[in-house]
Coordinates of C-alpha atoms in Angstrom, one line a residue:
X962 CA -9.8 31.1 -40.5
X963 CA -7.3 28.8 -42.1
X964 CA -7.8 25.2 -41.5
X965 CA -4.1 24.6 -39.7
X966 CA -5.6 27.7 -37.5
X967 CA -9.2 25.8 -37.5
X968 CA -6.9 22.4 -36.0
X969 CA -4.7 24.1 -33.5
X970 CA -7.9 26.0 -31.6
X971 CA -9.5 22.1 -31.7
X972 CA -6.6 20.6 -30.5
X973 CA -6.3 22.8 -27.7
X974 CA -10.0 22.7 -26.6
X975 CA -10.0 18.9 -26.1
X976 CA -6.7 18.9 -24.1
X977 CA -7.4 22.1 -21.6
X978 CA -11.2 22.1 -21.3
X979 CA -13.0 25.6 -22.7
X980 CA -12.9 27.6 -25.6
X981 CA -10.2 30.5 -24.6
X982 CA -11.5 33.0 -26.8
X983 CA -15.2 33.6 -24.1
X984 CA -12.8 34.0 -21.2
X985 CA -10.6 37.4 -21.2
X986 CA -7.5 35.3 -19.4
X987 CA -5.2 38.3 -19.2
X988 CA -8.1 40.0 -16.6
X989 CA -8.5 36.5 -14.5
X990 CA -5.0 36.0 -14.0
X991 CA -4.3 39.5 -13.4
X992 CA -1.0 38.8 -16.3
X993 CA -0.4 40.4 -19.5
X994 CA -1.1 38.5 -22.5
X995 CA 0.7 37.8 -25.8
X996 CA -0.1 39.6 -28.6
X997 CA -3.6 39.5 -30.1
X998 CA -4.7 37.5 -32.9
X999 CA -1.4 35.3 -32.4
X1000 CA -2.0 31.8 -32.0
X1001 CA 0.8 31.3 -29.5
X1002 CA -1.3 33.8 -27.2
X1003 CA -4.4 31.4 -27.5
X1004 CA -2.3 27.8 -26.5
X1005 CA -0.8 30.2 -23.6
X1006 CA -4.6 31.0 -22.7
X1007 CA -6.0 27.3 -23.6
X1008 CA -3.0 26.3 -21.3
X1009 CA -4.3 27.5 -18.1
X1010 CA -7.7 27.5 -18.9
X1011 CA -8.1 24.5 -16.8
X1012 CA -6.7 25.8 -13.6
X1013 CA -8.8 28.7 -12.9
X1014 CA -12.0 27.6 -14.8
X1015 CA -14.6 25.6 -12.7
X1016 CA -15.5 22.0 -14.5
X1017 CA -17.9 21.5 -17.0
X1018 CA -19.9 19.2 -14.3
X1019 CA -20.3 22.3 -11.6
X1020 CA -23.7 24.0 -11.7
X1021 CA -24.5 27.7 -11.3
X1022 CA -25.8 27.1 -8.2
X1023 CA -22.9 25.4 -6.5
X1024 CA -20.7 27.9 -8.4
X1025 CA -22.0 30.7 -6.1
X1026 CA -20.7 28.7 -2.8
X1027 CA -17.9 28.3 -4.2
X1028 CA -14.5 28.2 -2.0
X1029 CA -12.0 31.1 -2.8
X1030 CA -9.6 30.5 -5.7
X1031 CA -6.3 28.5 -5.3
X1032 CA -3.2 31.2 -4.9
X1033 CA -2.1 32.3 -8.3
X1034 CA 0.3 29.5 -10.2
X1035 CA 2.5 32.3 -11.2
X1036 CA 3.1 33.7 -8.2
X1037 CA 5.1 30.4 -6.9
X1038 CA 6.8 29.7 -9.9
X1039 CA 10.8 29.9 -9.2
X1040 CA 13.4 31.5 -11.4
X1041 CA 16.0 28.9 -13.2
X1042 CA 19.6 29.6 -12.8
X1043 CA 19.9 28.1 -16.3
X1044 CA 22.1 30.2 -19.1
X1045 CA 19.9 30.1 -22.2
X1046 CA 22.1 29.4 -25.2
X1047 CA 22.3 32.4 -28.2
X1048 CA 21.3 31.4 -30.8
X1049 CA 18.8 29.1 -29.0
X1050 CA 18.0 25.6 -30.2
X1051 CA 15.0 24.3 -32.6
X1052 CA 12.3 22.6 -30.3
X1053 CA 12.2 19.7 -32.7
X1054 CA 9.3 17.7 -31.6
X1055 CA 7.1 20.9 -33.4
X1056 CA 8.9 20.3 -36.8
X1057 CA 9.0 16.8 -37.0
X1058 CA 6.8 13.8 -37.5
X1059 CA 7.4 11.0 -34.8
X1060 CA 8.7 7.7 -35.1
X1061 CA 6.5 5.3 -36.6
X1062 CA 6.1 2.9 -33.7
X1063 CA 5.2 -1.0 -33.7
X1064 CA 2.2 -2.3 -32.8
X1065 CA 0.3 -5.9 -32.5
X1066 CA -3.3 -5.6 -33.5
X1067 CA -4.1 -8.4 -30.9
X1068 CA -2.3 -6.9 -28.0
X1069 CA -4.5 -3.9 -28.4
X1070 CA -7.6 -5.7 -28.4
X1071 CA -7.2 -7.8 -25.8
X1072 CA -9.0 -8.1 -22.5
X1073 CA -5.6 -8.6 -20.3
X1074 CA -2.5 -10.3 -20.0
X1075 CA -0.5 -13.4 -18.2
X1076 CA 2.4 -11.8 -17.3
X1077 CA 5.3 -14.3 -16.2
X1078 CA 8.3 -13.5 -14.7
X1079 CA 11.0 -15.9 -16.8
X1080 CA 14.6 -14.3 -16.6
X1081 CA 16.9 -12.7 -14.5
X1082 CA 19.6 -10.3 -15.0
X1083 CA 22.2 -11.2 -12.2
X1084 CA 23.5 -7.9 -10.8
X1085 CA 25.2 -6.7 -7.6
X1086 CA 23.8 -3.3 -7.6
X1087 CA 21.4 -0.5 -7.8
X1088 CA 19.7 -0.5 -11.4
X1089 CA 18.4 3.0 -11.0
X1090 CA 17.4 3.2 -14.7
X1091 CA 16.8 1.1 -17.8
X1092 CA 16.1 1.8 -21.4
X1093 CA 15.8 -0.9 -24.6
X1094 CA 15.5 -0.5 -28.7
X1095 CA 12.5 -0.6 -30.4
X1096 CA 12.5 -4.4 -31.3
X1097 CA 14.0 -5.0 -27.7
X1098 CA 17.7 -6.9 -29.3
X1099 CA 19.3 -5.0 -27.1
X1100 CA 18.7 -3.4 -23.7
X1101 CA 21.0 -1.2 -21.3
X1102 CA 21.4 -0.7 -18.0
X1103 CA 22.9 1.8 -15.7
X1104 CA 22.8 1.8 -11.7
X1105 CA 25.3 2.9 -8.9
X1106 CA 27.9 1.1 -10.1
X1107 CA 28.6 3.4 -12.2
X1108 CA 29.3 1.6 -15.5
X1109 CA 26.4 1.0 -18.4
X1110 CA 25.8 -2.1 -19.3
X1111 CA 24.6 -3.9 -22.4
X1112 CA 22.6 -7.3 -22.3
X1113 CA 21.3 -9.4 -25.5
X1114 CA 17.7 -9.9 -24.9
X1115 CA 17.5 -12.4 -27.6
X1116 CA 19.6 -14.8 -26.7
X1117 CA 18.4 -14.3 -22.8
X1118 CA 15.0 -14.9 -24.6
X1119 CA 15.9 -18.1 -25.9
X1120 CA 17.7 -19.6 -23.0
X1121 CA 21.4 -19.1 -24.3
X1122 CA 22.7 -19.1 -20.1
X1123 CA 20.0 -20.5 -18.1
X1124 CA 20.5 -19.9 -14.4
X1125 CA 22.5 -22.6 -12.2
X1126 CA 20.1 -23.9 -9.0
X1127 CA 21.7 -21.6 -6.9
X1128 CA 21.1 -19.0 -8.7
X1129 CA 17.4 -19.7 -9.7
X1130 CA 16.8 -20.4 -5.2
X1131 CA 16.3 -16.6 -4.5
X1132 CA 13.8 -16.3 -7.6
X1133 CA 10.2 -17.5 -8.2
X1134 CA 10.0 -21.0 -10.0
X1135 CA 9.4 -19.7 -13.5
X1136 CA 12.7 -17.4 -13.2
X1137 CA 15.5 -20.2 -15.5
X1138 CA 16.6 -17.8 -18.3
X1139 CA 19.9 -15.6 -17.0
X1140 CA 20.5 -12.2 -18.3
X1141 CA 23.5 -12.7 -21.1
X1142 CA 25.6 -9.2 -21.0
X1143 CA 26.9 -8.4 -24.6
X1144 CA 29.8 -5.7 -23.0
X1145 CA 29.9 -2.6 -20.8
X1146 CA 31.6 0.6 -20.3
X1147 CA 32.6 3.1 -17.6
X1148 CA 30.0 6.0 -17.4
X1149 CA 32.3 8.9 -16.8
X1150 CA 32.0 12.3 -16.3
X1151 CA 34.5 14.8 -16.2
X1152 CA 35.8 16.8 -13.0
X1153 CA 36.4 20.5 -12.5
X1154 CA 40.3 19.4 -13.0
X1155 CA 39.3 18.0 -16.9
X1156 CA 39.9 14.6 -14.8
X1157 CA 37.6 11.2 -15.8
X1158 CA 35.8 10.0 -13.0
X1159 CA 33.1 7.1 -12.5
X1160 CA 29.5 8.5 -11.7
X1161 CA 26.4 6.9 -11.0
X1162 CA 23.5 6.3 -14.1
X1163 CA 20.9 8.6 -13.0
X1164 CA 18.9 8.0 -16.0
X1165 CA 19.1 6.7 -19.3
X1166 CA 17.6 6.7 -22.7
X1167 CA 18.2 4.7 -26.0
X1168 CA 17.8 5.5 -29.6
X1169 CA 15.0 3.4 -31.0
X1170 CA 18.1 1.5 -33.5
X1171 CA 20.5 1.7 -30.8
X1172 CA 22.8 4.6 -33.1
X1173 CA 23.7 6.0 -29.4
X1174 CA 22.7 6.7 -26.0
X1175 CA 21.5 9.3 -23.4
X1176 CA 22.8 9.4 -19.7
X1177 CA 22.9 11.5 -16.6
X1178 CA 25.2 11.9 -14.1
X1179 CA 25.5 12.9 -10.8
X1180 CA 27.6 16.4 -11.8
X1181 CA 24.1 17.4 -13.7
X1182 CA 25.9 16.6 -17.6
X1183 CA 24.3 14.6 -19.5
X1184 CA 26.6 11.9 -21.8
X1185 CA 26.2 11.2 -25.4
X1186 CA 27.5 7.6 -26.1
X1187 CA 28.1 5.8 -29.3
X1188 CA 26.8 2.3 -29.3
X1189 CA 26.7 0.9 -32.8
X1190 CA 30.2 2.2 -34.3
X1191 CA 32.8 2.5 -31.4
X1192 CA 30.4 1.3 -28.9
X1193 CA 31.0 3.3 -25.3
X1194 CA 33.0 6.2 -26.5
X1195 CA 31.6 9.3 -25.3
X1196 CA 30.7 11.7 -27.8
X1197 CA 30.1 14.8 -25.9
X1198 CA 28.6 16.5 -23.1
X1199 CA 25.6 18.2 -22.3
X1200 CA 26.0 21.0 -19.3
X1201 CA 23.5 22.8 -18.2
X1202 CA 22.1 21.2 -15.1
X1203 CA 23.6 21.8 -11.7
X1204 CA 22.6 19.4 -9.8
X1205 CA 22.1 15.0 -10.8
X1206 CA 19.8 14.9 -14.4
X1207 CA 17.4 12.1 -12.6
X1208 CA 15.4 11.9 -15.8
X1209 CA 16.0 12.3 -19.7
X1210 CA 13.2 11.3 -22.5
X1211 CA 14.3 11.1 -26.2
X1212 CA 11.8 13.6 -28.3
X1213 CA 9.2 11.0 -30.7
X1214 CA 11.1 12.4 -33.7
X1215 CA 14.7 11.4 -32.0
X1216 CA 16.1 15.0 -32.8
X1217 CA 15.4 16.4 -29.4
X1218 CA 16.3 15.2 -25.5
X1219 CA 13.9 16.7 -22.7
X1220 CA 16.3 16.3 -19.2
X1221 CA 14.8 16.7 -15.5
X1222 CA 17.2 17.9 -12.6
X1223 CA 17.5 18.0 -9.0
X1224 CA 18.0 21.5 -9.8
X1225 CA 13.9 22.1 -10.7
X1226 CA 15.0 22.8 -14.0
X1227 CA 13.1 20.5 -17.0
X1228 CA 15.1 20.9 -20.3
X1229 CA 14.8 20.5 -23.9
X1230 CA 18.0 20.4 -26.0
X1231 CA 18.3 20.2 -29.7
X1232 CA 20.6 17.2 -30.4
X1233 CA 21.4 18.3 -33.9
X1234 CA 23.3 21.3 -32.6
X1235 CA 23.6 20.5 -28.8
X1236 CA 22.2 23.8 -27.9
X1237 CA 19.2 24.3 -25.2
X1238 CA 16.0 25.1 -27.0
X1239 CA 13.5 25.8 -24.1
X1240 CA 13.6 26.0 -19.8
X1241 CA 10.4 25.1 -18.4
X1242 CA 10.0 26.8 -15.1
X1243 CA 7.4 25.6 -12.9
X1244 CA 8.4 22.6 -10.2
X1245 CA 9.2 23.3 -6.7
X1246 CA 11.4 20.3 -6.2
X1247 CA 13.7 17.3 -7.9
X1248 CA 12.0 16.3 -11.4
X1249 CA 11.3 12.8 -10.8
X1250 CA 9.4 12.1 -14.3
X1251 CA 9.1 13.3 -18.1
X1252 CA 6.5 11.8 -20.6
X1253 CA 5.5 12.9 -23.9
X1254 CA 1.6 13.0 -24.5
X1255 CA 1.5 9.2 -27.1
X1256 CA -0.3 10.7 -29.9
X1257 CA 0.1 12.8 -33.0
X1258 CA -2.0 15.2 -34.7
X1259 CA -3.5 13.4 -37.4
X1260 CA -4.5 10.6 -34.8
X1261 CA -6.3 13.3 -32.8
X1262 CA -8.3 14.5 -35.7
X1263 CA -9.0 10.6 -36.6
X1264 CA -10.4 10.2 -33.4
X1265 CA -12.7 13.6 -33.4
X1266 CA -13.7 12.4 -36.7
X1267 CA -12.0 14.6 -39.4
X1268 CA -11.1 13.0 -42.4
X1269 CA -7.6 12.9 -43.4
X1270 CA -6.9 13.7 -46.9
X1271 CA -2.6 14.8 -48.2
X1272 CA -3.1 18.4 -48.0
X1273 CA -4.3 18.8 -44.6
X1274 CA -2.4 15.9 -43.2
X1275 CA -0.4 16.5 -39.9
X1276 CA 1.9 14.0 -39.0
X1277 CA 4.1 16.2 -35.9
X1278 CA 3.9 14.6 -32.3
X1279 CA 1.8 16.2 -29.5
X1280 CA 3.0 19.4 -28.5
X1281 CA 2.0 18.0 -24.6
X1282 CA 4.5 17.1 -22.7
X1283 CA 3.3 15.7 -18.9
X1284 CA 6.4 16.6 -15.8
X1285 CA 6.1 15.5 -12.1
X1286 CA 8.7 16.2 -8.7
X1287 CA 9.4 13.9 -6.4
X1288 CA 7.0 16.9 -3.9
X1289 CA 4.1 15.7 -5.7
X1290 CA 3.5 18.4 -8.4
X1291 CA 2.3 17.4 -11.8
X1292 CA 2.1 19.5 -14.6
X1293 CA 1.2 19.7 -18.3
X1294 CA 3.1 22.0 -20.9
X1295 CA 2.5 23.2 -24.0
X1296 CA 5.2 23.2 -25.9
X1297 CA 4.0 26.1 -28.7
X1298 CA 3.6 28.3 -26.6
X1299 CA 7.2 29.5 -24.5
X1300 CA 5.6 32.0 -22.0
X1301 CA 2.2 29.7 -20.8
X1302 CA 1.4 28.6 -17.5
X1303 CA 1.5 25.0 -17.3
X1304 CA -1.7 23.1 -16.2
X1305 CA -1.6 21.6 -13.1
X1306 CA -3.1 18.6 -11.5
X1307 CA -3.5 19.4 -7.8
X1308 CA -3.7 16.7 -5.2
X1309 CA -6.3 15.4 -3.3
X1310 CA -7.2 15.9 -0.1
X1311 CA -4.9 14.0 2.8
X1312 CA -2.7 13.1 0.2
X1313 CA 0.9 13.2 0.7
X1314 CA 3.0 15.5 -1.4
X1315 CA 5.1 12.9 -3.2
X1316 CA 5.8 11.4 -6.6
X1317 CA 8.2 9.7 -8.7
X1318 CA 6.4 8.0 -11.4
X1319 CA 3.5 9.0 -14.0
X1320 CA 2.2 7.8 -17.4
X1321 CA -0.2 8.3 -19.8
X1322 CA -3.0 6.0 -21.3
X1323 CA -2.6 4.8 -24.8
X1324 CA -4.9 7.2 -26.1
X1325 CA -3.6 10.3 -24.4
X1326 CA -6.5 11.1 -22.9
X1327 CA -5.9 10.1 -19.4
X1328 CA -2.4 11.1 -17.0
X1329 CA -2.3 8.0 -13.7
X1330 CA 0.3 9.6 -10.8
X1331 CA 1.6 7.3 -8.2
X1332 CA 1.5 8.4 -4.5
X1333 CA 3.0 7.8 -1.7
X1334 CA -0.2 6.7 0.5
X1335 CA -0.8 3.3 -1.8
X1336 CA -2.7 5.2 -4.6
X1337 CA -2.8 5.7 -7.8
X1338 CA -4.3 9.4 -8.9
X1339 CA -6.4 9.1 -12.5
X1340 CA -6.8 12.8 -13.6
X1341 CA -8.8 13.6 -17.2
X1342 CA -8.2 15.9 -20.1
X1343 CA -11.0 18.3 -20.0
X1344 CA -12.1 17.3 -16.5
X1345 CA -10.7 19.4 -14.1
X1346 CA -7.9 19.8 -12.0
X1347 CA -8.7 17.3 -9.5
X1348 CA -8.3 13.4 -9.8
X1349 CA -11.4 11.5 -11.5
X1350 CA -10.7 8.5 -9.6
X1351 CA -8.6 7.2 -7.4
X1352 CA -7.0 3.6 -7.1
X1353 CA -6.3 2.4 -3.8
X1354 CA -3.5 -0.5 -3.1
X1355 CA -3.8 -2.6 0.0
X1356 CA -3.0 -1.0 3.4
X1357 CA 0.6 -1.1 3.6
X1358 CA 1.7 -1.5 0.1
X1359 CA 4.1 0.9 0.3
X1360 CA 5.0 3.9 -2.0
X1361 CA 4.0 3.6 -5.8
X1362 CA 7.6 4.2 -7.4
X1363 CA 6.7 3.0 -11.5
X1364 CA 3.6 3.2 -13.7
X1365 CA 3.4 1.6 -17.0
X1366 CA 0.2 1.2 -19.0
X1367 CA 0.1 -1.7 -21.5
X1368 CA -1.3 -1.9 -24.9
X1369 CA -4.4 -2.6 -24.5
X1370 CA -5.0 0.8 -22.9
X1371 CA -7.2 -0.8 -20.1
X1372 CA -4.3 -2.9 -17.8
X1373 CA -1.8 -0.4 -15.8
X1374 CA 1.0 -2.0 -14.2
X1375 CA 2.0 -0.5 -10.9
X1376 CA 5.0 -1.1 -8.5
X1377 CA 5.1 -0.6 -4.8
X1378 CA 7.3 -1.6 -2.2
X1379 CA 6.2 -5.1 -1.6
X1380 CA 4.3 -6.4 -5.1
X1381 CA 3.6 -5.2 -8.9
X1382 CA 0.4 -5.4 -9.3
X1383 CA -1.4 -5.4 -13.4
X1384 CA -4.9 -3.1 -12.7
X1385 CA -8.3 -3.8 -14.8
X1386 CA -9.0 0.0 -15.2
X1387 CA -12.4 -1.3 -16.1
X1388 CA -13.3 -2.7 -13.2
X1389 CA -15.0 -0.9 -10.9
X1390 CA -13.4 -0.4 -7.8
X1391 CA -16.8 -0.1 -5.9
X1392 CA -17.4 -3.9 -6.6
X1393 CA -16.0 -5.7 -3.4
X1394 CA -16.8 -9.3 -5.3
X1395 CA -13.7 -8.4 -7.8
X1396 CA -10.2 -7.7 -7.5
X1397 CA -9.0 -4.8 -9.5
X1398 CA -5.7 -5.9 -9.8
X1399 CA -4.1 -9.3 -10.2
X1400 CA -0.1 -9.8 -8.5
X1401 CA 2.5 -10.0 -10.9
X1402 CA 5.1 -12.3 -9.1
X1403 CA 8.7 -11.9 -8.9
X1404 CA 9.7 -8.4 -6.9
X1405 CA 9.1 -7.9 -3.2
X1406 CA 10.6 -5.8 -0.7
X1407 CA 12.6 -3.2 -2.8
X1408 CA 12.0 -0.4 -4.6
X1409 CA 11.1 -0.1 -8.1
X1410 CA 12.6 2.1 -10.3
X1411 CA 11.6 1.2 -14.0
X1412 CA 8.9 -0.8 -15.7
X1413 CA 9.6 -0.6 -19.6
X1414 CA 7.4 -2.4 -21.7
X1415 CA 7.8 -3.1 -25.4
X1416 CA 5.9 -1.5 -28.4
X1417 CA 4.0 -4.6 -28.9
X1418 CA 3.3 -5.4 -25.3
X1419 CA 5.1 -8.8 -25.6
X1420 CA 7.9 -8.4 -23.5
X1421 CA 8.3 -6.2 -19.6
X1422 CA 11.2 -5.7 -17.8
X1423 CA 11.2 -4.5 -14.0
X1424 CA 14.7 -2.8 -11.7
X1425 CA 15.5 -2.5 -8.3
X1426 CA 16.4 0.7 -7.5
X1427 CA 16.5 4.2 -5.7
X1428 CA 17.3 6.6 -8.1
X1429 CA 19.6 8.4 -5.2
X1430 CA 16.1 9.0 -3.3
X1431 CA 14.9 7.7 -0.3
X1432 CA 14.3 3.5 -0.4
X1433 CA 15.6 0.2 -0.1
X1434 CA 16.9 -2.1 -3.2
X1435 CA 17.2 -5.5 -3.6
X1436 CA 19.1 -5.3 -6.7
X1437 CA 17.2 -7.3 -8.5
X1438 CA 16.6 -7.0 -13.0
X1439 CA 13.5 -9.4 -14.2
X1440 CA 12.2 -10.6 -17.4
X1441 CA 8.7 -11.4 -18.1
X1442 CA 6.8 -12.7 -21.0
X1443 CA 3.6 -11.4 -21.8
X1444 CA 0.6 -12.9 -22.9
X1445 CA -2.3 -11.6 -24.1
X1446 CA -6.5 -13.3 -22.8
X1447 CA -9.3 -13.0 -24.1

């Protein structure tokens, strides 16, 4: 076996659970298989190894009393009215290395943070999504207005337009620094007359040195802008959608765009030629979230203890990409393999079927779902299909609309309707002399509809906002400064 072969099996067997060559798959699933000896047949088997394979922790003896298996995941998955493109597109995020991404050595090793809310970004609408550059100089904004909007965080940073009192009275104390907008420009789409019109920012998504810009609209195209040369000029269109793109992720290696739909339809395109490279089929409802698994190859063998030497080196991104619907769903793809079953994470008992925000720890181990019912769903590589833990909020919380873990891979910043809350993931929640989670001041009473944090964990920003789904808004676009104790 050749050692890319020897890497591939590993990688798969620490992300699914199980070794798929002691199972026959084809049998369990009652599906046929790819073709033997190929390794996309074994990460289509590793892929749904989890889902019908009991967990390592389950005896033989409670095996035998076990409950009747789940209804088969292939069964219910629904067919995409979505025209693949001939030639297809390259899925990029296989043939590239990612971005090299910042980091601060102290962030990371910190215990947690002070997290102060210092700026405000005056606005009069719905921010329904956000996205910033890699060093956070600029940041851009896009809402029901309909217009994007750029802001210089640097000069908001240092206090360039501080807020007048009036201002600052429907703020917390620390709250002086105002937003300073560097320009803006109309987000518009294009009519079934060839006729410009104004649509809503449904999402949004920045290259890390601000080149250009992502954006969906309400028609389902998605809007390639210019924003360093000939800033807000539209370069083209990307139609495939049918229905409002509500979420769009630029690849690690920024030459590929993954979009999420009302429509059900998850997307990858190929931004070099514009074409679609993959349809992931598998969500019953809106996509509400899209997150690529934060780790490459080389760092998993690092961390399983291989060394690294120039011949065997792997520098590509994870071929995991994590996808969630606003009906609760949450599912994990991988991407080398176009015909698997996705794994999914199932929901707990009593548990509403609803979410619209997931992340992933630092180390890519771990996936935290927000729910509905004031929880927080912790679900392990390897570990099942069911939730290791579960974080519960304070009775009437509200909804859990945005997840964001910070740096330090330990502190996970969750919003719900009346706080945002910063949660020691290593506390233990059965302790009643601790608090799990300290307030982060500044939003209450709207919904949240982004938390971005910066590379280095210096910097979060927070928006007020919908997303055209059900909630209130307050409008309000914070700034905090981050800290990092102990």
């Amino acid at each position: 076996m050749s050692d890319t072969a020897f890497n591939d099996d590993l990688l798969e067997k620490e992300l699914f659970g199980g070794d798929s060559d002691e199972l026959d798959m084809d049998e369990m699933m009652g599906i046929g298989g790819l073709d033997d000896g190929s390794e996309m047949a074994g990460a289509a088997i590793s892929a749904v190894d989890m889902v019908v394979s009991p967990s390592k922790e389950v005896k033989d003896e409670e095996m035998v009393e076990a409950k009747p298996e789940e209804p088969k995941l292939q069964a219910q998955v629904p067919k995409l009215e979505i025209e693949l493109d001939d030639p297809a597109g390259a899925l990029t995020v296989l043939e590239h290395a990612p971005r090299t991404r910042s980091s601060a050595a102290k962030s990371k090793e910190c215990r947690t943070y002070d997290i102060l809310p210092t700026m405000a970004f005056l606005n009069q609408y719905q921010v329904h999504a956000a996205a910033a550059v890699a060093n956070m100089r600029w940041v851009f904004t896009g809402g029901e207005d309909g217009y994007i909007k750029k802001w210089d965080f640097n000069a908001t940073v240092n206090n360039k337009q501080p807020l007048t009192l009036g201002q600052r009275h429907s703020h917390v104390d620390s709250v002086a620094k105002g937003g300073v907008m560097a320009s803006y420009w109309e987000h518009n789409d294009v009519n079934e007359s060839g006729v410009d019109v104004l649509s809503p920012v449904y999402s949004m998504d920045v290259h890390s040195e601000a080149m250009w810009l992502v954006s969906g609209m309400k028609s389902g195209n998605i809007g390639l802008w210019t924003v360093r040369h000939d800033e807000g000029r539209r370069i083209t269109l990307l139609s495939k959608h049918k229905k409002p793109v509500s979420v769009l992720r630029i690849s690690p290696d920024e030459y590929g765009l993954v979009s999420g739909s009302w429509d059900r339809a998850v997307l990858y395109w190929d931004l070099n030629t514009g074409k679609l490279a993959r349809a992931f089929a598998g969500h019953m409802s809106q996509i509400s979230s899209v997150e690529f698994q934060p780790w490459s190859v080389d760092q998993f063998r690092a961390q399983q203890g291989q060394e690294l030497d120039t011949e065997s080196s792997d520098k590509r991104a994870s071929p995991v990409l994590l996808t969630t619907s606003i009906d609760g769903q949450c599912l994990l793809w991988d991407m080398r393999a176009p015909k698997a079953l996705p794994q999914s994470f199932l929901l707990p008992k009593k548990t509403p079927p609803w979410a619209t925000s997931a992340c992933w720890s630092c180390d890519g181990r771990r996936v935290y779902v927000g729910r509905r019912n004031n929880t927080v769903d912790e679900y392990e590589l390897g570990m099942g299909s069911q939730p290791t833990r579960t974080l519960k909020l304070p009775m009437n919380s509200g909804p859990v609309t945005a997840l964001a873990m910070m740096g330090n891979n330990r502190s996970l910043v969750c919003a719900s309707t009346d706080n945002v809350r910063m949660w020691d993931l290593e506390t233990s929640v059965e302790r009643r002399s601790s608090v799990p989670f300290q307030i982060i001041p500044g939003h209450h009473g709207g919904t949240i509809s982004t938390i971005l944090i910066d590379e280095t964990s210096r910097y979060m920003l927070t928006t007020s906002g919908n997303r055209g789904w059900d909630g209130s808004s307050n409008n309000v676009f914070l700034g905090y400064e981050v800290s990092p104790i102990g």
